[in-house]
Structure formats: C-alpha cells, structure tokens
Amino acid sequence: MFSQDNKFFLRILTFKYYPSSTGENALAYIFAYIHDAINYRTKNKDILIFIDEIDSALHPRWQQTILWYLLEYLNSFEDYHFQIVFTTHSPIILSDLTDNRIIRLKRDKNKIKIFTKENQTFGANIMRLYYDDFFMDNGGIGEFVKKKIKQVVDYLNGKDNNISLTEVQYIIDHIGEPTVKRQLKQKLNELVSNKEQTLIELIQEIGVQEAIERLQKRK
C-alpha cells in the first residue's frame, strides 16, 4: 500500500481464530492491512491500494461480493480518496468492472503484452467472460475428459481398441453435457445393435461353438 509521499507500509499481521479457511484468512488480511495502514501508518488522505489476485482462495460466492464490501468499507472513510489496483483470474470479479477500467495482459513468447477486447464486461455473462477474456480457446472442459471423450468417439468409429466397451459405457453414462451424452449414447446403441446382429448372423451360419472360438481368437 502506497501513499503520495512514497512511503511503503507493511506489517506482518497474525490472526488466531479457529477454525478458519484459506479464503477466510485471505479476506481478513485484505481488510486488516487496509485498516492498519489507514489508522496507524499514514496521515495522508490519498491512498493507492495494490491487491495481487484479489480472488485468490475465495469461494465463487465471495468473489461475487468482495468488491461490494471493499468499496462499502472504503466509503466509510469520508475524508479519504482511494484508488484500487488489483489483478484477478476471475470472470466473476471481471463482471463487476466496466471494460474501460480493465487492462488485459497476455504472454506472447517471452513478453507480456497488453491486448484489447471489444466486448463489454460490466454485468456480462460469466461463462462468456471465461471464453472471451481468459484464453479458453480449447473449449470449456478439462483436458483429461476431452481426451477421454475423443477416445470414446474413436472407439465408436472403429479407430481405437485400447478401451473396453464397459469403460466406454461408463464414460458416456457420466458425461454431464446432455447434448454430447445423448449423441454418444445413440452412437453406442447403434454400434451394440450392429454387433449383436452380426453375432446372431455368425451363429446362424457356423453354430454357437465355432462362433465363440472365432470371437476368442479376435481378442
């Protein structure tokens, strides 16, 4: 925390209240440091506040309220003027800010560059902000499940034999996106139906015992 006379105030504050979560501690430290600086460390009325990753360790519900409570708290100091600069990786925090108050940074090889977006952030849909402002170019799901779904698709298209039918069924049954789940289940039902029909035709042609032996050899 800095003031216009270029003094830097930092004091290690220790809290001893239990039980407390990491998020509760993060909130306590933010407000405690500000309170400490204003009341005990400076007489300057113009204060610049820096907060690194204001959303760190905060539950999404707390991310929705942190700026509101922070501004309410600072507004209680009527004779002071504050400017707050903070970093965040949270689209929830971003949705509380107008786009003219946001500086977006992006790593380009070994350099950090400022980039601009045309979209307005204030009150914007949080999921849209994820895609527009947080480089979610590879979709909105984790890399692990993405690879698993691709493996299922390859299996259904006859391109992957390294996964069992049981695992394919398990993965499809637990997919949370209804459209993807429905399409994969339909494809699976068609595949199983075709295999059952092929097995019936094979049994009719060569008999049960020989059909079983052929299937065992394929494994």
Coordinates of C-alpha atoms in Angstrom, one line a residue:
M1 CA 0.0 0.0 0.0
F2 CA 1.5 3.4 -1.1
S3 CA 0.6 7.0 -0.3
Q4 CA 1.6 10.1 -2.2
D5 CA 4.7 10.7 0.0
N6 CA 6.1 7.4 -1.5
K7 CA 6.2 5.6 1.8
F8 CA 5.5 1.9 1.8
F9 CA 3.7 0.4 4.7
L10 CA 3.9 -3.3 5.6
R11 CA 3.4 -5.0 8.8
I12 CA 3.0 -8.7 9.4
L13 CA -0.4 -9.3 10.9
T14 CA -1.2 -12.5 12.7
F15 CA -4.6 -14.0 13.2
K16 CA -5.5 -16.6 15.8
Y17 CA -9.1 -17.5 15.3
Y18 CA -10.1 -21.1 14.6
P19 CA -11.3 -22.8 12.6
S20 CA -10.7 -20.7 9.5
S21 CA -10.3 -21.5 5.9
T22 CA -7.7 -20.1 3.5
G23 CA -10.4 -17.9 1.9
E24 CA -11.4 -16.5 5.3
N25 CA -7.8 -15.7 6.0
A26 CA -7.4 -14.0 2.7
L27 CA -10.4 -11.8 3.3
A28 CA -9.2 -11.0 6.8
Y29 CA -5.8 -10.0 5.6
I30 CA -7.1 -7.7 2.9
F31 CA -9.3 -5.7 5.2
A32 CA -6.8 -5.8 8.1
Y33 CA -3.9 -4.4 6.1
I34 CA -6.1 -1.6 4.8
H35 CA -7.4 -0.8 8.3
D36 CA -3.8 -0.9 9.7
A37 CA -2.4 1.4 7.1
I38 CA -5.2 4.0 7.3
N39 CA -5.5 4.1 11.1
Y40 CA -1.9 3.6 12.2
R41 CA 0.6 4.1 9.3
T42 CA -0.3 7.2 7.4
K43 CA -1.9 10.6 7.8
N44 CA -2.1 11.0 4.0
K45 CA -5.7 11.2 2.7
D46 CA -4.9 10.0 -0.8
I47 CA -4.1 6.3 -0.8
L48 CA -3.3 3.8 -3.6
I49 CA -4.1 0.2 -2.8
F50 CA -2.5 -2.8 -4.6
I51 CA -4.0 -6.2 -4.2
D52 CA -2.4 -9.2 -6.0
E53 CA -5.0 -11.8 -7.1
I54 CA -7.9 -10.4 -5.2
D55 CA -9.9 -13.6 -5.9
S56 CA -7.2 -15.9 -4.6
A57 CA -8.7 -18.7 -2.4
L58 CA -12.2 -17.1 -2.4
H59 CA -15.3 -19.2 -2.9
P60 CA -17.2 -18.1 -6.0
R61 CA -19.9 -16.6 -3.8
W62 CA -17.3 -14.5 -2.0
Q63 CA -15.9 -13.4 -5.3
Q64 CA -19.4 -12.0 -6.1
T65 CA -19.3 -9.8 -3.0
I66 CA -15.7 -8.9 -2.4
L67 CA -15.7 -5.7 -4.4
W68 CA -19.0 -4.5 -3.0
Y69 CA -17.9 -5.0 0.6
L70 CA -14.4 -3.5 -0.1
L71 CA -16.0 -0.3 -1.7
E72 CA -18.5 -0.1 1.2
Y73 CA -15.7 -0.3 3.7
L74 CA -13.5 2.3 1.9
N75 CA -16.5 4.7 1.5
S76 CA -16.8 4.7 5.3
F77 CA -13.6 6.9 5.4
E78 CA -15.2 10.1 4.2
D79 CA -12.1 12.3 4.1
Y80 CA -10.0 9.8 2.1
H81 CA -9.5 9.2 -1.6
F82 CA -8.7 5.7 -2.7
Q83 CA -7.5 4.2 -5.9
I84 CA -7.5 0.4 -6.1
V85 CA -5.3 -1.6 -8.5
F86 CA -5.7 -5.4 -8.4
T87 CA -5.0 -8.5 -10.5
T88 CA -7.5 -11.3 -11.0
H89 CA -8.1 -14.5 -12.9
S90 CA -11.8 -14.5 -12.1
P91 CA -14.6 -13.7 -14.6
I92 CA -16.9 -13.1 -11.6
I93 CA -14.7 -10.2 -10.5
L94 CA -14.4 -9.0 -14.1
S95 CA -18.2 -8.8 -14.4
D96 CA -18.2 -6.1 -11.6
L97 CA -16.0 -3.8 -13.7
T98 CA -16.6 -1.7 -16.8
D99 CA -14.2 -2.5 -19.6
N100 CA -12.5 0.9 -19.5
R101 CA -11.2 0.0 -16.1
I102 CA -9.6 -3.3 -17.2
I103 CA -6.1 -3.8 -18.5
R104 CA -5.7 -7.3 -20.1
L105 CA -2.3 -8.9 -20.2
K106 CA -1.2 -11.8 -22.3
R107 CA 2.1 -13.7 -22.6
D108 CA 3.5 -13.6 -26.2
K109 CA 6.5 -15.9 -26.3
N110 CA 8.8 -14.3 -23.7
K111 CA 7.0 -11.0 -23.4
I112 CA 3.9 -9.8 -21.6
K113 CA 1.7 -7.6 -23.8
I114 CA -1.4 -5.6 -23.3
F115 CA -4.3 -6.6 -25.6
T116 CA -7.7 -5.2 -26.1
K117 CA -11.2 -6.7 -26.4
E118 CA -14.3 -5.1 -27.9
N119 CA -16.6 -6.9 -25.5
Q120 CA -18.2 -5.1 -22.5
T121 CA -17.6 -6.8 -19.2
F122 CA -19.9 -5.0 -16.8
G123 CA -22.8 -7.3 -15.9
A124 CA -21.7 -9.7 -18.7
N125 CA -22.4 -13.4 -18.6
I126 CA -19.7 -15.1 -16.6
M127 CA -19.2 -18.1 -19.0
R128 CA -18.9 -15.7 -21.9
L129 CA -16.2 -13.8 -20.0
Y130 CA -14.3 -17.1 -19.4
Y131 CA -14.1 -17.6 -23.2
D132 CA -13.5 -14.0 -24.2
D133 CA -11.0 -12.8 -21.6
F134 CA -9.3 -15.9 -20.2
F135 CA -7.9 -17.6 -23.3
M136 CA -10.3 -20.6 -23.2
D137 CA -9.7 -21.3 -26.9
N138 CA -9.7 -25.0 -26.4
G139 CA -13.2 -25.3 -25.0
G140 CA -14.8 -25.2 -21.6
I141 CA -13.9 -28.7 -20.3
G142 CA -10.7 -30.2 -18.8
E143 CA -8.0 -31.8 -20.9
F144 CA -8.5 -35.2 -19.2
V145 CA -12.2 -35.5 -20.1
K146 CA -11.5 -34.1 -23.5
K147 CA -9.1 -36.9 -24.3
K148 CA -11.4 -39.5 -22.8
I149 CA -14.3 -38.3 -24.9
K150 CA -12.1 -38.4 -28.0
Q151 CA -11.1 -41.9 -27.1
V152 CA -14.8 -42.9 -26.9
V153 CA -15.5 -41.3 -30.2
D154 CA -12.6 -43.1 -31.8
Y155 CA -13.9 -46.4 -30.4
L156 CA -17.4 -45.8 -31.7
N157 CA -15.9 -45.1 -35.1
G158 CA -13.8 -48.3 -35.0
K159 CA -10.4 -46.4 -34.6
D160 CA -9.5 -47.3 -31.0
N161 CA -9.3 -50.8 -29.5
N162 CA -7.4 -49.7 -26.4
I163 CA -10.6 -49.1 -24.4
S164 CA -13.2 -51.6 -23.4
L165 CA -16.9 -51.4 -24.1
T166 CA -17.6 -51.3 -20.4
E167 CA -15.3 -48.3 -20.0
V168 CA -17.0 -46.6 -23.0
Q169 CA -20.4 -47.1 -21.4
Y170 CA -19.2 -45.8 -18.0
I171 CA -17.8 -42.6 -19.5
I172 CA -20.9 -41.9 -21.6
D173 CA -23.1 -42.5 -18.6
H174 CA -21.2 -39.9 -16.5
I175 CA -20.9 -37.1 -19.1
G176 CA -22.7 -34.1 -17.7
E177 CA -23.3 -32.2 -21.0
P178 CA -26.7 -33.6 -22.2
T179 CA -26.3 -33.0 -25.9
V180 CA -22.9 -34.7 -26.1
K181 CA -24.1 -37.5 -23.9
R182 CA -27.2 -38.1 -26.0
Q183 CA -25.3 -38.2 -29.3
L184 CA -22.7 -40.6 -27.9
K185 CA -25.3 -42.9 -26.4
Q186 CA -27.2 -43.0 -29.6
K187 CA -24.0 -43.9 -31.5
L188 CA -23.2 -46.6 -28.9
N189 CA -26.6 -48.1 -29.1
E190 CA -26.2 -48.3 -32.9
L191 CA -22.8 -50.0 -32.5
V192 CA -24.0 -52.5 -29.9
S193 CA -27.1 -53.3 -32.0
N194 CA -24.9 -53.9 -35.1
K195 CA -22.6 -56.1 -33.1
E196 CA -25.5 -58.2 -31.8
Q197 CA -26.9 -58.6 -35.3
T198 CA -23.5 -59.7 -36.6
L199 CA -23.2 -62.2 -33.8
I200 CA -26.6 -63.6 -34.5
E201 CA -25.8 -64.0 -38.2
L202 CA -22.5 -65.6 -37.3
I203 CA -24.1 -68.2 -35.0
Q204 CA -26.8 -69.0 -37.6
E205 CA -24.1 -69.5 -40.2
I206 CA -21.5 -71.6 -38.3
G207 CA -23.0 -72.5 -35.0
V208 CA -22.6 -71.4 -31.4
Q209 CA -19.3 -73.2 -30.5
E210 CA -17.4 -72.1 -33.6
A211 CA -18.7 -68.6 -33.3
I212 CA -17.4 -68.4 -29.7
E213 CA -14.0 -69.8 -30.8
R214 CA -13.7 -67.1 -33.5
L215 CA -14.6 -64.3 -31.1
Q216 CA -12.0 -65.6 -28.6
K217 CA -9.3 -65.6 -31.3
R218 CA -10.1 -61.9 -32.2
K219 CA -9.4 -60.9 -28.6

